[in-house]
mmCIF file of C-alpha atoms and ligand atoms in Angstrom:
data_model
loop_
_atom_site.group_PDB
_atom_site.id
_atom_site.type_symbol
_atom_site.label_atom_id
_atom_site.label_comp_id
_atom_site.label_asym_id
_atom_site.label_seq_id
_atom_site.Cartn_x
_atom_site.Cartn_y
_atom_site.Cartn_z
ATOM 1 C CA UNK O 1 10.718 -11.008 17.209
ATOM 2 C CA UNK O 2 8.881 -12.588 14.395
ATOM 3 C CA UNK O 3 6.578 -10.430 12.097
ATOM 4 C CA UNK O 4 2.538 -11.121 12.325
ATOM 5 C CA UNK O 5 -0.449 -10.426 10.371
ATOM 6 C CA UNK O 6 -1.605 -7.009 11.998
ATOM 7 C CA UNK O 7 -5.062 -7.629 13.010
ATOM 8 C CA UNK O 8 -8.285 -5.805 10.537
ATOM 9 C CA UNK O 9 -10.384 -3.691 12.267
ATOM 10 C CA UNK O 10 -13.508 -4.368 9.323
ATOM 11 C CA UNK O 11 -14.317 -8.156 8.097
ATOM 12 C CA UNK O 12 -13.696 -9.310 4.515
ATOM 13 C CA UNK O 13 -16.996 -8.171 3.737
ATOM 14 C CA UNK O 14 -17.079 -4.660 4.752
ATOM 15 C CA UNK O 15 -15.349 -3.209 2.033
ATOM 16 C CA UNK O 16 -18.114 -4.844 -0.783
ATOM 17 C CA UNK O 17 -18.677 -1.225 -2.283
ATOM 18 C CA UNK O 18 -15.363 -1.604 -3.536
ATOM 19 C CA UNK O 19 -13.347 -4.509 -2.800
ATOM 20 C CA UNK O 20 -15.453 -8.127 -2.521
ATOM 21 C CA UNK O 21 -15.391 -10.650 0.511
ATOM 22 C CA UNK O 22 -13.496 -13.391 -1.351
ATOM 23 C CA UNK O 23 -10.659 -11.282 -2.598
ATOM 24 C CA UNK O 24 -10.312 -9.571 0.777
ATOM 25 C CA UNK O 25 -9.944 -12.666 2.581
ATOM 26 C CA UNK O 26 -7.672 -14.577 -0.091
ATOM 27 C CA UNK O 27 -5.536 -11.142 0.176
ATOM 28 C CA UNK O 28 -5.449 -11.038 3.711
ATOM 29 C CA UNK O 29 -4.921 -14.592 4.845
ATOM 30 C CA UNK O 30 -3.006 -16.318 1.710
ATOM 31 C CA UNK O 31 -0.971 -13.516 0.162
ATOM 32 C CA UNK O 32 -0.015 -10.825 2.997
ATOM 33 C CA UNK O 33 0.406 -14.458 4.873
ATOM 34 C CA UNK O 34 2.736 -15.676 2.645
ATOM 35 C CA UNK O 35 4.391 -12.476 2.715
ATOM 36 C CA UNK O 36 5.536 -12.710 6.510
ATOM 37 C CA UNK O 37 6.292 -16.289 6.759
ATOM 38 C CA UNK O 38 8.506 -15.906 4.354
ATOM 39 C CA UNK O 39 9.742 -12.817 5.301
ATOM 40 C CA UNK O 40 10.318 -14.495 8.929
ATOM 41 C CA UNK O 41 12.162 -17.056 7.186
ATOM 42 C CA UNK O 42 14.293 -15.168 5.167
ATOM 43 C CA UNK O 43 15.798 -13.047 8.285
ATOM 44 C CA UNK O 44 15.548 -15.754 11.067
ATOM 45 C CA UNK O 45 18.951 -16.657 12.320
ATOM 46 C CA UNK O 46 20.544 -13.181 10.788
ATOM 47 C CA UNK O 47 21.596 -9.702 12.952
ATOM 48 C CA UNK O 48 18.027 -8.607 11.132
ATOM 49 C CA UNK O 49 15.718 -10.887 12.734
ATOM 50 C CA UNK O 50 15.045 -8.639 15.332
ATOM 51 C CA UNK O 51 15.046 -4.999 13.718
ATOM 52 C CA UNK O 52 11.664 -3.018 12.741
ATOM 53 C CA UNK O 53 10.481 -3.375 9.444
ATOM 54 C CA UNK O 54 11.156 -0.075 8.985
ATOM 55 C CA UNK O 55 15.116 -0.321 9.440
ATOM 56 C CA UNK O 56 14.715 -3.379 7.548
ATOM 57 C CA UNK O 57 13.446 -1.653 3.985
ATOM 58 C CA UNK O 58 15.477 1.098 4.859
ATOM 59 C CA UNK O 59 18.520 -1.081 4.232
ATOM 60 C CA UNK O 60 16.944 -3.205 1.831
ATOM 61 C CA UNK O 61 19.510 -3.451 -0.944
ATOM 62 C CA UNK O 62 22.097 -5.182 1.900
ATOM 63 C CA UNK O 63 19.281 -8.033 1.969
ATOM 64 C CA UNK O 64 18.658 -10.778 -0.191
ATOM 65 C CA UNK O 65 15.736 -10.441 -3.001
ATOM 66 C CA UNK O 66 13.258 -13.070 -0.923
ATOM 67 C CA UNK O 67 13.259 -10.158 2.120
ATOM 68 C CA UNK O 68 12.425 -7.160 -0.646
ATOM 69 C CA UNK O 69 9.587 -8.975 -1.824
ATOM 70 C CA UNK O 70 8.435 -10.473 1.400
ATOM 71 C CA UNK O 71 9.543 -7.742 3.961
ATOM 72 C CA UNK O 72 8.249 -5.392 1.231
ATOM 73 C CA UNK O 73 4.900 -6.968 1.063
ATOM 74 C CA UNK O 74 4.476 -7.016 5.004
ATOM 75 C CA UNK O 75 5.226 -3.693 4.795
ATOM 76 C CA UNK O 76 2.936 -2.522 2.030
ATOM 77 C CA UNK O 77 0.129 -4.612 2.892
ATOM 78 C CA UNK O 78 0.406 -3.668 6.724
ATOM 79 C CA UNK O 79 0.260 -0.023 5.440
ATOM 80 C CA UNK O 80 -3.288 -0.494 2.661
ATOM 81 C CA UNK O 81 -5.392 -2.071 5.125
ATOM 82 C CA UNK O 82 -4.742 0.704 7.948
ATOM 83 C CA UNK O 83 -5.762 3.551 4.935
ATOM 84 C CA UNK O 84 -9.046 1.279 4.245
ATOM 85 C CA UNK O 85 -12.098 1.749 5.922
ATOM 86 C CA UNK O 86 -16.129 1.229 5.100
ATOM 87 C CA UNK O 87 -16.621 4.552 6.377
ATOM 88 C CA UNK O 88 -13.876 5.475 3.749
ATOM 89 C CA UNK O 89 -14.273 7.989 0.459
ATOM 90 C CA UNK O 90 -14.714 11.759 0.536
ATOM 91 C CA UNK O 91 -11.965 14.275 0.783
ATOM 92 C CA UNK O 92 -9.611 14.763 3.045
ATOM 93 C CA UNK O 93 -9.898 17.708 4.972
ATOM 94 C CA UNK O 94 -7.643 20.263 7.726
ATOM 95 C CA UNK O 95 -3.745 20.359 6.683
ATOM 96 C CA UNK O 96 -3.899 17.422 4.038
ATOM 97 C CA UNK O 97 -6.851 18.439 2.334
ATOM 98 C CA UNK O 98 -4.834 22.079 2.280
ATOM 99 C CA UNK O 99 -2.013 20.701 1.120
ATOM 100 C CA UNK O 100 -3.484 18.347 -1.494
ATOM 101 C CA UNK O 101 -5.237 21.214 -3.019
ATOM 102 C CA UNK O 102 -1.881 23.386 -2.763
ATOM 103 C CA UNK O 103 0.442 20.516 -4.266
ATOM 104 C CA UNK O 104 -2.076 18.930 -7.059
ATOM 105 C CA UNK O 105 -4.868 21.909 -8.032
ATOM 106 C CA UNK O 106 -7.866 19.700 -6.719
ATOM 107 C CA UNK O 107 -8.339 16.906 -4.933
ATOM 108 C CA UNK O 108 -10.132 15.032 -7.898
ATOM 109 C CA UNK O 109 -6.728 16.321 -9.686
ATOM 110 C CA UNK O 110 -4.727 13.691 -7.084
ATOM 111 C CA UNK O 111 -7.079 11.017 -7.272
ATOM 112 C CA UNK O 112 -6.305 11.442 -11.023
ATOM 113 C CA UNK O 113 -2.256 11.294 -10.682
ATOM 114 C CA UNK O 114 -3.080 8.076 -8.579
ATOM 115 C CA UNK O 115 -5.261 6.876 -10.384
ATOM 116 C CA UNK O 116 -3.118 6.951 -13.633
ATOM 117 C CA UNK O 117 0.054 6.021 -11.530
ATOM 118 C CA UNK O 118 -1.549 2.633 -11.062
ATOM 119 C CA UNK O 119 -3.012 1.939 -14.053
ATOM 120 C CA UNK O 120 -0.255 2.797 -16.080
ATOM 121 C CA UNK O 121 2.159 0.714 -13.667
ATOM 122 C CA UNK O 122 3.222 -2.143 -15.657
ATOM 123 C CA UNK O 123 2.354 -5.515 -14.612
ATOM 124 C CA UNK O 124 2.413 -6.003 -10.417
ATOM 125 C CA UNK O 125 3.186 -3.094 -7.825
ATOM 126 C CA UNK O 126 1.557 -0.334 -5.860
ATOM 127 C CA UNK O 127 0.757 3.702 -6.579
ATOM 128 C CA UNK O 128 1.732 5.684 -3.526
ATOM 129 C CA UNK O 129 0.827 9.122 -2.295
ATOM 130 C CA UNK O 130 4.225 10.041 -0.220
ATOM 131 C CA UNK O 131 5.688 12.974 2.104
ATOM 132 C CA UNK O 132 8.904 13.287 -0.140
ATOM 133 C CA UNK O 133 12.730 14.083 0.566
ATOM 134 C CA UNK O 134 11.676 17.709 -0.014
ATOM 135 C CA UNK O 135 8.628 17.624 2.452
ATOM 136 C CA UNK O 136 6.106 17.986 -0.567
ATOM 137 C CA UNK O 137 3.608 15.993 -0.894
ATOM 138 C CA UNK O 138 3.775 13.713 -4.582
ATOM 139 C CA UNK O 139 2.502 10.866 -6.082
ATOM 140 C CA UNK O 140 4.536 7.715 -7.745
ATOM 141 C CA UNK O 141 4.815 4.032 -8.153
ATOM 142 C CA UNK O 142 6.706 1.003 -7.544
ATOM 143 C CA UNK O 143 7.080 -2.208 -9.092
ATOM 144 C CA UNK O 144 6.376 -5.374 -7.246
ATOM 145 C CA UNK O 145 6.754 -5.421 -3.670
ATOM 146 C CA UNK O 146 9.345 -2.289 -3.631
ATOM 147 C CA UNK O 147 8.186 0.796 -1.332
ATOM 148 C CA UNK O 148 9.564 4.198 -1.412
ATOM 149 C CA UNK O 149 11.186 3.991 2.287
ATOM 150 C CA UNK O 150 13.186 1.563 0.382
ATOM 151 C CA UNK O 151 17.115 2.470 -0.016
ATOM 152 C CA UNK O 152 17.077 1.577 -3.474
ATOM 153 C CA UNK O 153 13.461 3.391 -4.911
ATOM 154 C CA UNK O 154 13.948 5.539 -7.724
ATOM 155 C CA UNK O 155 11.356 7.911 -5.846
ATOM 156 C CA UNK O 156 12.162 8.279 -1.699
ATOM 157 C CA UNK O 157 9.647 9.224 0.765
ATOM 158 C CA UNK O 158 7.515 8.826 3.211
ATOM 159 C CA UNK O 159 4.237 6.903 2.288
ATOM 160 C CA UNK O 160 0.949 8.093 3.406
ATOM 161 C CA UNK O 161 -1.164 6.284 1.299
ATOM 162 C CA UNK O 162 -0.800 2.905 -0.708
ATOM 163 C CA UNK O 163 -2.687 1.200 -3.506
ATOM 164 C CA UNK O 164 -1.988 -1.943 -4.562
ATOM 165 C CA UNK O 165 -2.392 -2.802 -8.359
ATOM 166 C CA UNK O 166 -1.496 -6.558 -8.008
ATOM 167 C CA UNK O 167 -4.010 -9.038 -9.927
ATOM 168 C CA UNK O 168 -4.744 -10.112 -7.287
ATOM 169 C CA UNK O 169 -6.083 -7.133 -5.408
ATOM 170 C CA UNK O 170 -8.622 -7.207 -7.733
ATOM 171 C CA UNK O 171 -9.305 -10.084 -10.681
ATOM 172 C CA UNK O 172 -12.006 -11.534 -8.617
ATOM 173 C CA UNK O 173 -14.835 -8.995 -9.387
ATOM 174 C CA UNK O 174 -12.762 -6.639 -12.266
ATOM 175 C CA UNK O 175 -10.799 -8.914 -14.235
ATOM 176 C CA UNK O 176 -8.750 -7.529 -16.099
ATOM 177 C CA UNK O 177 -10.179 -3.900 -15.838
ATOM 178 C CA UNK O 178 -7.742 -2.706 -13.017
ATOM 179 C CA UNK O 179 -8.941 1.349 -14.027
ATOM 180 C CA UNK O 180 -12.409 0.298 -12.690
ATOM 181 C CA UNK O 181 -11.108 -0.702 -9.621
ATOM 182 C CA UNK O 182 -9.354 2.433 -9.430
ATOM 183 C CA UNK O 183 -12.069 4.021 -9.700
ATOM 184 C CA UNK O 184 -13.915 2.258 -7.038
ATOM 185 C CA UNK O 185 -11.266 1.828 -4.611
ATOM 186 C CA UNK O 186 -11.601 5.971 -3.616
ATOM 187 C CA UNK O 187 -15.034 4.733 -1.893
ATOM 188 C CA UNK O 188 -13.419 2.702 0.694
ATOM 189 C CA UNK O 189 -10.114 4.749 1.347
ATOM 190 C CA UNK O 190 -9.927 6.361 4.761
ATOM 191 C CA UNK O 191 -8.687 9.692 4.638
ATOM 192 C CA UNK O 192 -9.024 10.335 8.368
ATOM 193 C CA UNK O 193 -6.351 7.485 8.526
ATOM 194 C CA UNK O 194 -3.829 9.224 5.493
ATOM 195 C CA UNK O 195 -4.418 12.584 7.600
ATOM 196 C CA UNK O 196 -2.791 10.402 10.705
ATOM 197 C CA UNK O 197 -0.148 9.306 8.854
ATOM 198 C CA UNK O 198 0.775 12.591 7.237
ATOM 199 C CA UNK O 199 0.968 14.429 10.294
ATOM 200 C CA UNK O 200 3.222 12.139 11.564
ATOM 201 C CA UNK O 201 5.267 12.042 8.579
ATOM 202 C CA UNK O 202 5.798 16.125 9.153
HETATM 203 MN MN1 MN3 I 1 -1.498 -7.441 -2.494
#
């Protein structure tokens, strides 16, 4: 079964506090787009064309590089729209909020880690906020499309919360000030949705 766009629950313009309509839309429709058509392409025909994406970046370095970077931008792009929200920003509260506090000192402290995993990430890839091997909660990065529920990441884990530090996530309204829009982006992120995903993760 062929991969698809995973439907938004918010338009392009919902997110304006912190991320504008244009880039949104570009984002949505052209790049995570591009990502699963040519993700579809790269498997069709092969014994992977009909696993989950999940078993797919799990075996990643058996694939060929045009599935890491596609299958790995389905994957990561399918994962920062579901932690978006325009009822986003706050803390995160219950277990995750506990455990935030626990793992980091504050939760301003995490949104600094993040924050500086990003911006300090050179050229194109994400800063993640992962359940790791250990079942502790830390934060690291990734170049390009790469993921940490990838075989071959330096840092393995669960991901519970994405950010995406591509261009063109961004360049529309911050140029080339990508700690702005790290700044900005905390208004918008859904922690109700993290909280989900981290109890699952457990
Ligand atoms: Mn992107």
């Amino acid at each position: 079964m062929a991969f698809q766009l995973p439907e938004l629950t918010y338009d392009y313009g919902a997110l304006d506090k912190s991320i504008d309509a244009q880039t949104m839309e570009i984002h949505y429709t052209k790049h995570h787009g591009a990502y699963v058509t040519n993700c579809n392409n790269a498997i069709a025909g092969t014994e992977w064309d009909d696993k989950p994406i999940e078993v797919i970046m799990a075996n990643i370095s058996k694939l060929p590089p045009a599935v890491r970077n596609n299958g790995g931008g389905h994957f990561n792009h399918a994962l920062f729209w579901s932690v978006l929200s325009p009822q986003g920003g706050g803390e995160a509260a219950g277990a995750l909020g506990d455990d935030i506090a626990k793992t980091f000192g504050s939760f301003s402290a995490l949104k600094d880690q993040m924050s500086t995993a990003g911006a300090t990430r050179f050229g194109s890839g994400w800063a993640w906020l992962i359940l790791d091997a250990h079942g502790k909660l830390a934060v690291c990065s990734t170049p390009n499309q790469d993921n940490p529920t990838m075989d071959i990441a330096e840092v393995k884990g669960t991901p519970i919360l994405g950010i995406d530090v591509w261009e063109h996530a961004y360049y529309l309204r911050y140029q080339n000030r990508r700690p702005d829009y790290l700044k900005a982006i905390w208004d918008v992120i859904d922690w109700h949705a993290v909280a989900e995903r981290y109890a699952a993760a457990k």
